[in-house]
mmCIF file of C-alpha atoms in Angstrom:
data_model
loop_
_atom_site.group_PDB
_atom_site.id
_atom_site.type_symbol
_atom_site.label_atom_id
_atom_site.label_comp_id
_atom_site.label_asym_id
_atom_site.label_seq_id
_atom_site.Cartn_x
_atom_site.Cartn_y
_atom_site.Cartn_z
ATOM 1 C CA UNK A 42 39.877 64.917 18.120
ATOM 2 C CA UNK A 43 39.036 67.563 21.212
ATOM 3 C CA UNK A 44 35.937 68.931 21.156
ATOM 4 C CA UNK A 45 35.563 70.192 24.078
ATOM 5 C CA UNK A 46 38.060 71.473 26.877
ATOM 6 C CA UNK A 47 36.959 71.029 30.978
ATOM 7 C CA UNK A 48 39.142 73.531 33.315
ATOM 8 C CA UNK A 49 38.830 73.734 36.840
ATOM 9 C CA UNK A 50 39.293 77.253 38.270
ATOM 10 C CA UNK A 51 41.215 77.055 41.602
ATOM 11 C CA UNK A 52 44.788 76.302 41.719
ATOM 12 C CA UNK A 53 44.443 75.166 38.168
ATOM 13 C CA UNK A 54 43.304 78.404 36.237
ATOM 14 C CA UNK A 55 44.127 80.246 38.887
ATOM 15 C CA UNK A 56 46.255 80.191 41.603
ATOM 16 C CA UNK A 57 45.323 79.765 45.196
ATOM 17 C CA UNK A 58 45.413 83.881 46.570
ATOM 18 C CA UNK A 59 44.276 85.188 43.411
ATOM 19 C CA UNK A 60 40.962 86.026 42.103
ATOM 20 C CA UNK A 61 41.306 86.607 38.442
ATOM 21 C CA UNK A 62 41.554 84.740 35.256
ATOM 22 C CA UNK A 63 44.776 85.667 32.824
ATOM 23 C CA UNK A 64 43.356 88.154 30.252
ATOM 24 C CA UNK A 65 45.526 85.854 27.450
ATOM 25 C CA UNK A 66 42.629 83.139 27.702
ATOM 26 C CA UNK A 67 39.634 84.631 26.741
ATOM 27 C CA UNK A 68 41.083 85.371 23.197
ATOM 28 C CA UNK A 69 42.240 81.323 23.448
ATOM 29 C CA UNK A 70 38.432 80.409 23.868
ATOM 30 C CA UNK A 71 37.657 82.501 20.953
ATOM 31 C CA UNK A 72 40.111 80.598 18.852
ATOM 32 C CA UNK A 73 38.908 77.549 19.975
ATOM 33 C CA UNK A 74 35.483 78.355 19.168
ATOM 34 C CA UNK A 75 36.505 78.753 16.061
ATOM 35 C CA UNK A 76 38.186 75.386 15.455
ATOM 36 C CA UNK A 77 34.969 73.861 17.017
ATOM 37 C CA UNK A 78 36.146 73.412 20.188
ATOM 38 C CA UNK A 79 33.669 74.431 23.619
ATOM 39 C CA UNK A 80 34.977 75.682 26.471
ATOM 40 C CA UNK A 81 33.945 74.921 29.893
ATOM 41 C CA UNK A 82 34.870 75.612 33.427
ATOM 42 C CA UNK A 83 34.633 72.809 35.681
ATOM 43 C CA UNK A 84 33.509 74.339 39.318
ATOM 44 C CA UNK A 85 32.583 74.206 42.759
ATOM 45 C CA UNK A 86 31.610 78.111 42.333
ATOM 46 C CA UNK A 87 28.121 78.575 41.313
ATOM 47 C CA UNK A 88 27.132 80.055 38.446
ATOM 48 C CA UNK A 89 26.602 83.283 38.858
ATOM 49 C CA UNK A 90 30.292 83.677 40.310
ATOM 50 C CA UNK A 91 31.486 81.711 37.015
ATOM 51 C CA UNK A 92 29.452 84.515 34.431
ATOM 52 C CA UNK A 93 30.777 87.265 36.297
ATOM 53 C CA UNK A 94 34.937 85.210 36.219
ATOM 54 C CA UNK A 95 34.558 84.528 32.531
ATOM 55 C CA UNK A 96 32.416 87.705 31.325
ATOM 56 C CA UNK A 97 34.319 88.459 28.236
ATOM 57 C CA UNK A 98 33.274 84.659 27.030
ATOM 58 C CA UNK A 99 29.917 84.204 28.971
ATOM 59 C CA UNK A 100 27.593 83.875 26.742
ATOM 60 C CA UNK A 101 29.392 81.558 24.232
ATOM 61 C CA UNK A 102 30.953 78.298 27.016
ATOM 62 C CA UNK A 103 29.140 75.600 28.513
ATOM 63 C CA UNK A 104 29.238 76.056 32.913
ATOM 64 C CA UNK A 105 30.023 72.795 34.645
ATOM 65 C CA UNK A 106 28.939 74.267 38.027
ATOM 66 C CA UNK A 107 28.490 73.209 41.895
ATOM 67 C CA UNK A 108 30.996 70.024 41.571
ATOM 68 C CA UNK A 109 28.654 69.385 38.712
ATOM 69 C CA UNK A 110 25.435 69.734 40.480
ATOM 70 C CA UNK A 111 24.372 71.636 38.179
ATOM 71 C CA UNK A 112 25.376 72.137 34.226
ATOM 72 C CA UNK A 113 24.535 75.242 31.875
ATOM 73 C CA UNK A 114 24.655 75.095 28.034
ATOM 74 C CA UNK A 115 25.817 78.410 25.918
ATOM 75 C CA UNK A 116 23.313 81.372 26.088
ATOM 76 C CA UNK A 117 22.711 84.156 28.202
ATOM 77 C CA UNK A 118 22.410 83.905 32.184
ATOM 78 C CA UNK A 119 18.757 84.160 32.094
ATOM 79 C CA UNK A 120 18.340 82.304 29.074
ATOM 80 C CA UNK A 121 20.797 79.830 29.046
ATOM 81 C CA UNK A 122 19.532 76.186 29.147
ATOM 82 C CA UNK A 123 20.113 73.474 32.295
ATOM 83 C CA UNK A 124 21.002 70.279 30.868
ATOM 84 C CA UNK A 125 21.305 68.382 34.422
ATOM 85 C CA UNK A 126 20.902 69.277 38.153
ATOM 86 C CA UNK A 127 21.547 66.376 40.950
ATOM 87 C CA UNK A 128 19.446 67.786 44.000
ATOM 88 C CA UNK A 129 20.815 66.387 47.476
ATOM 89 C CA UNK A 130 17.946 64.967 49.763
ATOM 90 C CA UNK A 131 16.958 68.011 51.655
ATOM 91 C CA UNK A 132 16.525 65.946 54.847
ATOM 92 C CA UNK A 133 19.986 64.691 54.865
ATOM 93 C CA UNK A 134 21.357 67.714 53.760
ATOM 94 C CA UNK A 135 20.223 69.428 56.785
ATOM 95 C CA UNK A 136 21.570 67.146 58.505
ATOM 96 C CA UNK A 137 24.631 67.690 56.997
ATOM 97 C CA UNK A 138 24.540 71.417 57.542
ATOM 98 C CA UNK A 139 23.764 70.904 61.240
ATOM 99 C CA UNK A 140 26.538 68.868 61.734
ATOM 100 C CA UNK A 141 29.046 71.215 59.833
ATOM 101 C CA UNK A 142 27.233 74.397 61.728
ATOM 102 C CA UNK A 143 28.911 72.657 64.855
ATOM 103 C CA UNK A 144 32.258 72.442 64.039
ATOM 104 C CA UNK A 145 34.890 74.890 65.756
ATOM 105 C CA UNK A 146 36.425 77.478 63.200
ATOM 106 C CA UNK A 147 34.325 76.281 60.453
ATOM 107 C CA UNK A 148 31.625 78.086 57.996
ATOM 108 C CA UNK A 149 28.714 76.349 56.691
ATOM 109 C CA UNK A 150 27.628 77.423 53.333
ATOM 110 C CA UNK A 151 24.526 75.835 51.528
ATOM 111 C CA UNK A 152 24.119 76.080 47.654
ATOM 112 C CA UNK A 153 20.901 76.537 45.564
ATOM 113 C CA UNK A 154 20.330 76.468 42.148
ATOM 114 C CA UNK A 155 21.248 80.386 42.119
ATOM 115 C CA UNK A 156 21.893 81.727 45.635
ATOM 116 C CA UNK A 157 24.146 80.361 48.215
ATOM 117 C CA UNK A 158 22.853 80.205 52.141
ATOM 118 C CA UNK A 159 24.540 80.991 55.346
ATOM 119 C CA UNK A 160 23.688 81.218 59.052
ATOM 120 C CA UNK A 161 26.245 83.076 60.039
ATOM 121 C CA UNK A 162 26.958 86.771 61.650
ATOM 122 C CA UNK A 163 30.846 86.839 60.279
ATOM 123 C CA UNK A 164 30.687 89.703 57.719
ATOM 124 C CA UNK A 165 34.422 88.652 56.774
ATOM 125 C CA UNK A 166 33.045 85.507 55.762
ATOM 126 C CA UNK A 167 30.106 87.210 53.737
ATOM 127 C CA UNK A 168 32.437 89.616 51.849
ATOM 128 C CA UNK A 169 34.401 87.013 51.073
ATOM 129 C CA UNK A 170 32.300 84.762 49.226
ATOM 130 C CA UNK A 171 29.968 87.484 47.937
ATOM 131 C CA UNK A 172 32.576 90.598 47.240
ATOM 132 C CA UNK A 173 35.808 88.482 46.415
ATOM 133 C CA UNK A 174 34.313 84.897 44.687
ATOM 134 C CA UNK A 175 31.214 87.069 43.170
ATOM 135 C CA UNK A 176 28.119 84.984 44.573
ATOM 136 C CA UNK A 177 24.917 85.781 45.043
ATOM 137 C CA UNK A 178 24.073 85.286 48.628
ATOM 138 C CA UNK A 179 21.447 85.029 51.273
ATOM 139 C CA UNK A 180 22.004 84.991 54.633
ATOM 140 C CA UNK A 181 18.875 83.158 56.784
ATOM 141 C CA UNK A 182 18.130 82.320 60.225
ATOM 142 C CA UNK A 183 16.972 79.146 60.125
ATOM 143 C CA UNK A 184 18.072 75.991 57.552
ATOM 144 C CA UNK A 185 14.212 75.614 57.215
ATOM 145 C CA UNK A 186 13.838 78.776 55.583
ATOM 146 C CA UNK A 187 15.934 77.514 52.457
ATOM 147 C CA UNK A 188 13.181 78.174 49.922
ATOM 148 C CA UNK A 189 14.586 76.255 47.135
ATOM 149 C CA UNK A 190 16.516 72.926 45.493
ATOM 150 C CA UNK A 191 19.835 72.160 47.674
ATOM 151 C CA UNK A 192 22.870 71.385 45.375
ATOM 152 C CA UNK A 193 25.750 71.309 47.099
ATOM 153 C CA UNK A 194 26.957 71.683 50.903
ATOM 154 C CA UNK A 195 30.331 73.280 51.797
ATOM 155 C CA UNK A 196 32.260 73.913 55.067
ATOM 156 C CA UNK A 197 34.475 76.628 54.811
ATOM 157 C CA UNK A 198 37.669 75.424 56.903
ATOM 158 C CA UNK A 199 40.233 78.063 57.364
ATOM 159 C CA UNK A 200 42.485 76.267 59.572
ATOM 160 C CA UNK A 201 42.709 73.624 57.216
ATOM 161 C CA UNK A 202 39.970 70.818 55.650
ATOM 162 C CA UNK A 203 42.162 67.633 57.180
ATOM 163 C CA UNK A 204 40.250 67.877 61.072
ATOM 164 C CA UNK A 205 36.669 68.559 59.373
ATOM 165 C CA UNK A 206 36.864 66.004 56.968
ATOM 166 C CA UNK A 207 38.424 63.288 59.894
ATOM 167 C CA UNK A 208 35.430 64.645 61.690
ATOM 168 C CA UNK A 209 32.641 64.555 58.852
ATOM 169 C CA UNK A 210 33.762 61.621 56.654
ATOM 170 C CA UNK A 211 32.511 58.535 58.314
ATOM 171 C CA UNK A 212 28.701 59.627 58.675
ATOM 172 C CA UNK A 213 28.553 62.233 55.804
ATOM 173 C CA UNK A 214 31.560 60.390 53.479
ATOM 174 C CA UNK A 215 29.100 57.509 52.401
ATOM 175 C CA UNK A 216 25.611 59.430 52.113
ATOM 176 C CA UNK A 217 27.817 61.800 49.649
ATOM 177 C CA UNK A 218 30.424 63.033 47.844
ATOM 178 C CA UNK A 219 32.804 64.522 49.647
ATOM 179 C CA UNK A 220 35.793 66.183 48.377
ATOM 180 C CA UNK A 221 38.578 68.766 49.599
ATOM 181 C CA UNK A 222 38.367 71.388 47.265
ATOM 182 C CA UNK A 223 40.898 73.696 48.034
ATOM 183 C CA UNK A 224 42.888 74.229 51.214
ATOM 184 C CA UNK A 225 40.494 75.520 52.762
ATOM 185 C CA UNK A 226 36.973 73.981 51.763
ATOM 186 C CA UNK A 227 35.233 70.785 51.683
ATOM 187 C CA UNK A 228 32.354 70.194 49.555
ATOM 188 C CA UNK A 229 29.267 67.574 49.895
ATOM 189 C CA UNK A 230 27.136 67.017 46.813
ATOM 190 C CA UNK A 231 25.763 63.802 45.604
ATOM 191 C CA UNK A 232 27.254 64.656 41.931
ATOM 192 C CA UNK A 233 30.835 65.210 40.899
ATOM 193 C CA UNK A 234 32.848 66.718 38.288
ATOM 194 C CA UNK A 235 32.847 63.010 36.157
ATOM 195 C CA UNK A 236 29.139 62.889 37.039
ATOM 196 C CA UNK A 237 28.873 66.464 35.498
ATOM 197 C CA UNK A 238 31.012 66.081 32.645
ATOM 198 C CA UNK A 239 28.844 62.593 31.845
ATOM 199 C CA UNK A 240 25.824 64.889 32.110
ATOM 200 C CA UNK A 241 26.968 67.520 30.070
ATOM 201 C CA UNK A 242 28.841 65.507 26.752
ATOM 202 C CA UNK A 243 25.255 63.487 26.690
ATOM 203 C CA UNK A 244 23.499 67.148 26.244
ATOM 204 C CA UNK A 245 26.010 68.428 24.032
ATOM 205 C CA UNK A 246 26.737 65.036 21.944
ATOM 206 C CA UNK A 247 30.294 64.829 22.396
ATOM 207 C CA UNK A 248 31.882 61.705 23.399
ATOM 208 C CA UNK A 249 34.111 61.459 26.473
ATOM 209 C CA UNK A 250 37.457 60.531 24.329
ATOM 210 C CA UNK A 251 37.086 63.970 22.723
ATOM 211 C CA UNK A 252 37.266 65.982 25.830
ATOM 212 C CA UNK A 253 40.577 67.173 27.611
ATOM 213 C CA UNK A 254 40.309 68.281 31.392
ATOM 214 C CA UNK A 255 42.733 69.922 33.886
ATOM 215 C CA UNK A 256 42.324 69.500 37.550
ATOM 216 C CA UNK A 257 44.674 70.396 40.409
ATOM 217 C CA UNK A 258 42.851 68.560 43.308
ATOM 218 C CA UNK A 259 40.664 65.614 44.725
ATOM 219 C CA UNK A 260 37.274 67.518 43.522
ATOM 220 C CA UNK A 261 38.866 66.830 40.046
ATOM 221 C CA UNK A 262 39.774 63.206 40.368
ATOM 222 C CA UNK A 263 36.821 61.516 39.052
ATOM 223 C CA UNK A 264 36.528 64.321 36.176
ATOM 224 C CA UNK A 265 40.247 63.426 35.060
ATOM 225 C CA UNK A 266 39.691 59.771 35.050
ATOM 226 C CA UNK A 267 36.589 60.492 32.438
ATOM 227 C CA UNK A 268 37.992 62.280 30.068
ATOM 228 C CA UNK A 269 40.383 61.399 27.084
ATOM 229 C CA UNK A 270 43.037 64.007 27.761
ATOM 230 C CA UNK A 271 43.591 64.726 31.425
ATOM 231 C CA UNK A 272 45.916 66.896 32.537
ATOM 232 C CA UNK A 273 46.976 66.949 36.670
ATOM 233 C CA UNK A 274 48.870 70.310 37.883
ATOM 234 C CA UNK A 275 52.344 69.779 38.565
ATOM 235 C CA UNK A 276 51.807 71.584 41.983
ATOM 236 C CA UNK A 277 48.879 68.940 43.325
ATOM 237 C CA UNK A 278 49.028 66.655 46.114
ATOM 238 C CA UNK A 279 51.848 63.838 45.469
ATOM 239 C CA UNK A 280 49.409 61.309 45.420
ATOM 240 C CA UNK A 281 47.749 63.086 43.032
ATOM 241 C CA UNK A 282 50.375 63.089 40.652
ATOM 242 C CA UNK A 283 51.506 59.327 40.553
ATOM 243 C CA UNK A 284 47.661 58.725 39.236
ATOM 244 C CA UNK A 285 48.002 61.028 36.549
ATOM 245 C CA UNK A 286 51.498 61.026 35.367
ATOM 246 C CA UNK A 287 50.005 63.768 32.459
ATOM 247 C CA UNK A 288 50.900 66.901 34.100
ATOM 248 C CA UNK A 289 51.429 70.309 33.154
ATOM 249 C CA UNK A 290 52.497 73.709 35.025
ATOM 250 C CA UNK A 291 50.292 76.233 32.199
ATOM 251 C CA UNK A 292 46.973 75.508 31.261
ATOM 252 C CA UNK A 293 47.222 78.426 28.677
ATOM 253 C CA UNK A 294 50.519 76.773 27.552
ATOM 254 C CA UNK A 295 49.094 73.427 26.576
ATOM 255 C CA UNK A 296 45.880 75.291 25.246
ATOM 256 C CA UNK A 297 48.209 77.271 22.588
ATOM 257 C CA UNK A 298 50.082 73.723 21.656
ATOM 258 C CA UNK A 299 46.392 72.376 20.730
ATOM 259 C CA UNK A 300 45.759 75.369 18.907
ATOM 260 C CA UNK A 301 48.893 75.226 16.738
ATOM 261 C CA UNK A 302 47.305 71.476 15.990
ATOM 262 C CA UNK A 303 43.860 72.442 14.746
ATOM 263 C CA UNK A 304 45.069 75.919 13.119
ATOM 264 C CA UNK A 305 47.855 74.102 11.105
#
């Protein structure tokens, strides 16, 4: 039986060039809550980005945030409790950071447990990920100033993440994680979205056979391979979809079919 549901956001929630979630699934999770079922978005956004996304619902849905650095249990932002954090050596994720500060036409962007970090003087890059993806965000001189836990770290490629990831891969590819997540960013953590979905069905007690996940990209490979229930996007990467022959083109359609199962 589901118990709980895992969603990634981009290109599987919602689709690459928007920014907002259909208004027909908050009344879903309510349903679902109802039938005993959890809710939770499966992320690279941080957490603050995912409250603000899913406000109508915030308080009652687990966060699987960060590529699952990071996992929140139901409650309020302040209040809500961390069941598991994977912190990235902070020597080798400088490192890291240097090494994607260097790259032509790319951003760096460094995440902490709630702010993200950039060096950078491109305000269209700050509006973006502040104003349009809801962050909270610092910007800092120096990668030394960071003054907390690093989680995650993210190049922001907007000519594509195929040259960065040729170019980062064979030093950074083995230290960490690293995953296209999107077409236009590549992520580094030392957790992923299986490691995070591990993490959070030990907090929560539910067993990985009772959880059903939709993914659309490589970030959500080792999450789909977890769960009991994986569902691919019909519009991911070919290779993609010969691995996961369970595909579907609505999240919010599937979600209804359960529902007409545990309403019945």
């Amino acid at each position: 039986m589901v118990k709980l549901i895992a969603s990634d956001i981009d290109g599987t929630l919602i689709p690459y060039g928007r920014e907002t979630l259909e208004p027909e699934l908050f009344p879903l999770i309510h349903r679902l809550r109802a039938a005993g079922v959890l809710f939770s978005p499966a992320s690279g956004r941080q957490y603050h980005s995912l409250r603000r996304l899913f406000a109508p619902v915030a308080d009652e849905i687990c966060f699987l945030c960060e590529n699952g650095a990071i996992l929140y249990g139901p409650g309020g932002e302040d209040t809500a409790p961390i069941l598991s954090r994977t912190v990235m050596a902070r020597a080798e994720a400088g490192d890291l950071a240097r090494a994607i500060w260097g790259l032509p036409g790319c951003e760096l962007m460094v995440s902490g447990v709630g702010t993200i970090y950039v060096c950078t003087e491109n305000e269209g890059f700050i509006h973006l990920i502040r104003d349009e993806k809801g962050n909270r965000v610092e910007r800092v001189e120096r990668l030394e100033e960071l003054p907390e836990e690093i989680l995650k770290v993210s190049a922001y490629c907007p000519g594509g993440t195929a040259a960065p990831a040729a170019a980062l891969g064979p030093r950074w590819g083995g230290p960490f994680r690293m995953a296209a997540a999107g077409p236009d960013w590549l992520d580094f953590t030392l957790a992923d979205k299986g490691t995070g979905l591990r993490g959070l069905c030990a907090g929560l007690g539910i067993s990985l056979a009772d959880v059903m996940a939709f993914g659309d990209n490589w970030n959500d490979e080792a999450m789909l391979e977890e769960v009991g229930t994986g569902y691919l996007m019909d519009t991911a990467d070919p290779v993609l979809r010969a691995k996961f022959p369970r595909q579907c083109r609505s999240v919010l359609a599937v979600l209804e079919d359960l529902l007409k199962e545990l309403e019945a």
